[in-house]
CSV table of C-alpha atoms and ligand atoms in Angstrom, one decimal:
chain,number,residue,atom,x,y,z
A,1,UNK,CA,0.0,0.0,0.0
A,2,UNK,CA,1.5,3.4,-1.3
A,3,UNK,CA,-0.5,7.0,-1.2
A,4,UNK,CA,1.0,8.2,-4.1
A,5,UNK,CA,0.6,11.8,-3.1
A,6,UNK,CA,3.4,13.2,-4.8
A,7,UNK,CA,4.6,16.0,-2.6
A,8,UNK,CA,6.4,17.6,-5.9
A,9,UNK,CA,3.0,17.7,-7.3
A,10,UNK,CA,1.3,19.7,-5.1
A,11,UNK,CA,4.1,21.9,-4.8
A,12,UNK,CA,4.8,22.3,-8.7
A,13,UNK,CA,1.3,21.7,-10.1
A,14,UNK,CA,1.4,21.2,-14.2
A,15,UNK,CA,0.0,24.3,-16.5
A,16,UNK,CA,-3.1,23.6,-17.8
A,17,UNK,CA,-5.9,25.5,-19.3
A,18,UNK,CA,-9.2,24.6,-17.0
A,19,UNK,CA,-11.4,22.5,-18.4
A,20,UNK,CA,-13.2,24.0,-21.3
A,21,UNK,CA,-16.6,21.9,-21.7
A,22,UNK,CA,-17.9,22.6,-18.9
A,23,UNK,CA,-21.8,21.4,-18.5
A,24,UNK,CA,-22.9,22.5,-15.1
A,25,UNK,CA,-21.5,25.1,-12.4
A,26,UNK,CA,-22.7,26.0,-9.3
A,27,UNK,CA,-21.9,29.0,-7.1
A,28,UNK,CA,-23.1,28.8,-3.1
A,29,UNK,CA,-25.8,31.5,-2.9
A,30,UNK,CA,-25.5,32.4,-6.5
A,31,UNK,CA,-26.6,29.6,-8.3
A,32,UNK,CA,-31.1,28.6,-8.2
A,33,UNK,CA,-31.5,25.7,-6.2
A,34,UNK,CA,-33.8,24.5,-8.8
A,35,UNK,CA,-30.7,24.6,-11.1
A,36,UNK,CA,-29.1,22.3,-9.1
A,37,UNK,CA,-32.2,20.2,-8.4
A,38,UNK,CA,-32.0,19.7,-12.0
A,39,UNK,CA,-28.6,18.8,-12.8
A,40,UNK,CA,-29.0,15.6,-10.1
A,41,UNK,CA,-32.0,14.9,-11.2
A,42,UNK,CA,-30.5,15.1,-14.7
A,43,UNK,CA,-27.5,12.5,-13.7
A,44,UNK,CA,-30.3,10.2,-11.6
A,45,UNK,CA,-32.7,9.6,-15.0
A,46,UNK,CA,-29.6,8.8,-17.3
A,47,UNK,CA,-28.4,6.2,-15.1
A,48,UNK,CA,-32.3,4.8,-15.1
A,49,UNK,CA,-32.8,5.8,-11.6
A,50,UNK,CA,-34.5,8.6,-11.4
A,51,UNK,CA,-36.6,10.2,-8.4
A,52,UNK,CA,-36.2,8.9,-5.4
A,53,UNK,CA,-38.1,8.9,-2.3
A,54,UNK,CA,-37.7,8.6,1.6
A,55,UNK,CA,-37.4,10.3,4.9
A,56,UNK,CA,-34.2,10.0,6.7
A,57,UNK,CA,-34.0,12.4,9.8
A,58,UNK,CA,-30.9,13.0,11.3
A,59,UNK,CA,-29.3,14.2,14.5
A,60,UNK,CA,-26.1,15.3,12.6
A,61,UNK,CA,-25.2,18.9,13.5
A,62,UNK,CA,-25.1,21.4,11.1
A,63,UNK,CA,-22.0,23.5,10.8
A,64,UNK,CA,-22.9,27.0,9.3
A,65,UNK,CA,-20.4,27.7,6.5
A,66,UNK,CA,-19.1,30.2,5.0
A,67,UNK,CA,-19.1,31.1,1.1
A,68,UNK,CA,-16.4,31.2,-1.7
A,69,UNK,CA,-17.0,32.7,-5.3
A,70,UNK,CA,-14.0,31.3,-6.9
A,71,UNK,CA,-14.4,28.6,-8.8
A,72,UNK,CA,-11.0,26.0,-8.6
A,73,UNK,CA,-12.4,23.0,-8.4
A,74,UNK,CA,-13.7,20.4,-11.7
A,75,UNK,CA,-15.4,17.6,-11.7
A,76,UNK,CA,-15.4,15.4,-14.8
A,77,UNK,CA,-19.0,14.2,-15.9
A,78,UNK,CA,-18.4,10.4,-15.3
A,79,UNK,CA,-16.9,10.9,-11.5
A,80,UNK,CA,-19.9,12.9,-11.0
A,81,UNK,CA,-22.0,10.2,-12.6
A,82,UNK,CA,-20.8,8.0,-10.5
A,83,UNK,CA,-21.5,10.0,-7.1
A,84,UNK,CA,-24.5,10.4,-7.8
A,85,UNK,CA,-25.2,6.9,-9.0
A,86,UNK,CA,-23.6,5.4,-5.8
A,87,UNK,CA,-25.4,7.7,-3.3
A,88,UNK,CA,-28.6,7.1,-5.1
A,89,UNK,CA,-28.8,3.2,-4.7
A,90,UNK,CA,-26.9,3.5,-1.3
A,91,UNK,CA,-29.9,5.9,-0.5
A,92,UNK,CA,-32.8,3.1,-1.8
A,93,UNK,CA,-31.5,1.0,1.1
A,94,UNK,CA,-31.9,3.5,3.4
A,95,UNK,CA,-27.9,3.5,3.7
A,96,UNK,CA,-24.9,6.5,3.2
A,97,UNK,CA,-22.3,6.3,0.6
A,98,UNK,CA,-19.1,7.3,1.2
A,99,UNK,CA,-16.1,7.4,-1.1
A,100,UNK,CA,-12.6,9.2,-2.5
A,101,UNK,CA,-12.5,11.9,-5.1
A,102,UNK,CA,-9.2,11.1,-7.1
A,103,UNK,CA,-7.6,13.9,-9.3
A,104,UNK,CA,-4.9,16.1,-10.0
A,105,UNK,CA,-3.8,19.7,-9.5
A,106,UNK,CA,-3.1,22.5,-11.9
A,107,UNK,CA,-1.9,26.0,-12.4
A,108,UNK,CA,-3.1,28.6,-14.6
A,109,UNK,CA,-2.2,32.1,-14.8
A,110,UNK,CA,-1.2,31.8,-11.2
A,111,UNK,CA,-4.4,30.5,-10.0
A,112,UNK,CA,-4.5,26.8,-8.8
A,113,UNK,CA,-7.7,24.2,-9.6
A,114,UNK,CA,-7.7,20.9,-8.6
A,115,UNK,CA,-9.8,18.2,-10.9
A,116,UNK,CA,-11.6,15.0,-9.8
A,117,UNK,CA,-11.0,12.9,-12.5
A,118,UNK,CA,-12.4,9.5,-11.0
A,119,UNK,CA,-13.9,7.6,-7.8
A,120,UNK,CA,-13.0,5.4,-5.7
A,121,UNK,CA,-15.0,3.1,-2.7
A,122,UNK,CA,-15.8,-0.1,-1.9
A,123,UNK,CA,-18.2,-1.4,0.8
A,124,UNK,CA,-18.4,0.3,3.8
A,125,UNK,CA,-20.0,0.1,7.5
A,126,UNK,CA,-23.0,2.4,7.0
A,127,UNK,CA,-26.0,3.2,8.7
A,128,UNK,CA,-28.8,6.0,7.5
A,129,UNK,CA,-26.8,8.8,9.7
A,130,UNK,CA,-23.1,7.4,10.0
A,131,UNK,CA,-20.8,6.4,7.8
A,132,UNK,CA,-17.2,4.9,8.4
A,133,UNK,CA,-14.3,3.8,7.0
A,134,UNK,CA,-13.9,0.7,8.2
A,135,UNK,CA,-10.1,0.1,9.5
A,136,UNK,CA,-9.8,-3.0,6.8
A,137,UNK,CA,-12.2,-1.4,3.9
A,138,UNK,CA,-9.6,2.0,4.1
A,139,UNK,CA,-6.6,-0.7,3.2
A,140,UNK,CA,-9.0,-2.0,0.2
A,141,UNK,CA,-9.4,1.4,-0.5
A,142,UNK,CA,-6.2,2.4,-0.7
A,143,UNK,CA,-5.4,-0.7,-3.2
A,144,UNK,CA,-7.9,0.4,-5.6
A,145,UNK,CA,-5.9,3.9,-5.3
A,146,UNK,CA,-3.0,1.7,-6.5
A,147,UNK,CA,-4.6,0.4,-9.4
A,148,UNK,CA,-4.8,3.7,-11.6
A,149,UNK,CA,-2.6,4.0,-13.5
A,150,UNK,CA,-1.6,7.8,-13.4
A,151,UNK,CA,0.2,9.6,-10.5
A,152,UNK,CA,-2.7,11.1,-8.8
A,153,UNK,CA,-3.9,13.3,-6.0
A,154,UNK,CA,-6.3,12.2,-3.6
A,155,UNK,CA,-9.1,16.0,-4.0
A,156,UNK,CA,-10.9,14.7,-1.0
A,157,UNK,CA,-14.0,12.7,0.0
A,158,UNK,CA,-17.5,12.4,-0.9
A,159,UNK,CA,-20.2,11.0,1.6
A,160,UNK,CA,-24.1,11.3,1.4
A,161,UNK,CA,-27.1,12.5,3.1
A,162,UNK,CA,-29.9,10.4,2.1
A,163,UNK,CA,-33.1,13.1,2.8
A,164,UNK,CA,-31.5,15.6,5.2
A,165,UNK,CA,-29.8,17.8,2.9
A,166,UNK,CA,-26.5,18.5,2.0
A,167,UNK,CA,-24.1,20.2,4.9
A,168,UNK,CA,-21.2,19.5,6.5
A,169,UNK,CA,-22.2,18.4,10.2
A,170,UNK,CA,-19.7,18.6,13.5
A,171,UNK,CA,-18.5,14.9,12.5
A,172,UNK,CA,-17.9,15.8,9.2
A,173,UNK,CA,-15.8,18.5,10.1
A,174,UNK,CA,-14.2,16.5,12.1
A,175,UNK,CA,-13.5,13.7,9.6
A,176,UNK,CA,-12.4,16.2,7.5
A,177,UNK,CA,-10.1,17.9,9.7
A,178,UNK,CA,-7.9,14.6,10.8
A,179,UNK,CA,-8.0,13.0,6.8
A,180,UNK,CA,-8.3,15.6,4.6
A,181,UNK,CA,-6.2,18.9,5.7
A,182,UNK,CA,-5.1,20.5,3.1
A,183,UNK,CA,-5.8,23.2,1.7
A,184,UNK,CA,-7.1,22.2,-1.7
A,185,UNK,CA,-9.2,19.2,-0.1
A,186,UNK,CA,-13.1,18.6,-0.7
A,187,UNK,CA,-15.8,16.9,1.4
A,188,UNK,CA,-18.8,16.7,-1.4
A,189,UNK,CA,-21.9,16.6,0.6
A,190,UNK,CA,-24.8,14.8,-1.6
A,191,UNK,CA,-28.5,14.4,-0.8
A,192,UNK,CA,-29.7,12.3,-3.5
A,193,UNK,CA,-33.7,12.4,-2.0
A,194,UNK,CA,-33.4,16.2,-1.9
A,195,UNK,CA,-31.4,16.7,-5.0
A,196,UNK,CA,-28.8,18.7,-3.8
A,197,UNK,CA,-25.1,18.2,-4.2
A,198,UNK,CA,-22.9,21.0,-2.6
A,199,UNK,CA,-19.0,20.8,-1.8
A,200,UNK,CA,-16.7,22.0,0.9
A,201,UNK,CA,-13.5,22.9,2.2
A,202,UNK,CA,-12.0,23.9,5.7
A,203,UNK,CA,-9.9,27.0,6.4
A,204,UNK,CA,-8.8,28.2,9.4
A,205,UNK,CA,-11.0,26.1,11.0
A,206,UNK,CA,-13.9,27.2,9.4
A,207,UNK,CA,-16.3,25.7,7.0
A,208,UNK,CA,-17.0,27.2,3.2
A,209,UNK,CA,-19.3,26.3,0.8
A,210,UNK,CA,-17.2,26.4,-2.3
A,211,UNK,CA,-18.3,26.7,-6.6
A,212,UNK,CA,-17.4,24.0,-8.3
A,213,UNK,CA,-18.2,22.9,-12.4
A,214,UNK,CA,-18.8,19.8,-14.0
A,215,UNK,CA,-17.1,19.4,-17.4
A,216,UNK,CA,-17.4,16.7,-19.9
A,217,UNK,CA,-14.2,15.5,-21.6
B,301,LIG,ZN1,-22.3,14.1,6.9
């Protein structure tokens, strides 16, 4: 088991035009809800689920958050595909999803992005309201990190809120804080009852909603 996090990487990201074919951005307190509502819904009916229902309450505390306007992270289409996919079935069970958000990062015109080019997860101990890596399931995980074949960067995490909407709660934080601490890391928050995907980042200790587009290669 290697993290391939390549220090040089992040310190020396590659020059690279963003992504130009971009299908879908969102912008925390700019963008409609109903725009977003959409999009997932969008994703849900091309992979023949469509609408889903169900009532999931949680106790999970919300963490107000803070918002960003500039847009530096990309999603590819298929990774987001796949999020939504995996949180959607996970969700007909009554169950979270939880999984890694594998990419790269780049430099343009002295402004860094980071891209999720792919996912990765396996199964996982979940419950309605908690989701963990379990100790042998984050080994497995990290062997499927193994398998791509291009140096990557691990972006962050995804998890999902079946039916409470998306936020990052106290735990999530928390999670965030002890696996995912740098700077350029995501926690993508996705409520695939409610329709809403939303992503996040910590600085300085505090929680920000930040933009992010969807692009299709
Ligand atoms: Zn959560």
């Amino acid at each position: 088991m290697a993290i391939k996090i390549v220090e040089e990487e992040i310190k020396n990201p590659e020059e690279r035009e963003p992504p130009g074919n971009v299908i879908f951005t969102y912008i925390p307190e700019k963008s409609s809800d109903e725009s977003l509502q959409n999009f997932v819904l969008q994703q849900l009916q091309n992979s023949g689920i469509g609408r889903i229902d169900g009532h999931i309450t949680s106790n999970e505390e919300k963490v107000d958050a803070l918002h960003d306007e500039n847009l530096n992270l990309y999603i590819d289409r298929h990774a987001a595909d796949e999020i939504i996919e995996h949180c959607a079935i996970m969700a007909k069970k009554g169950l979270e999803a939880l999984g890694f958000l594998v990419g790269d990062l780049y430099i343009w015109k002295g402004e860094r992005y980071s891209v999720v080019h792919e996912i990765v997860t396996g199964e996982l101990e979940s419950t309605a309201v908690s989701v963990k890596f379990r100790r042998d399931e984050f080994e497995n995980l990290f062997d499927k990190l193994d398998e791509i074949e291009y140096d990557y960067v691990l972006i962050g995490w995804y998890h999902s809120h079946p039916g409470y909407t998306s936020f990052m709660s106290s735990i999530d934080m928390d999670t965030q804080s002890r696996m995912f601490n740098r700077e350029f890391h995501v926690a993508l928050v996705i409520d695939p009852i409610n329709l809403e995907f939303k992503a996040f980042r910590i600085s300085n200790g505090k929680c920000i909603e930040v933009p992010y587009a969807v692009f299709e290669e």
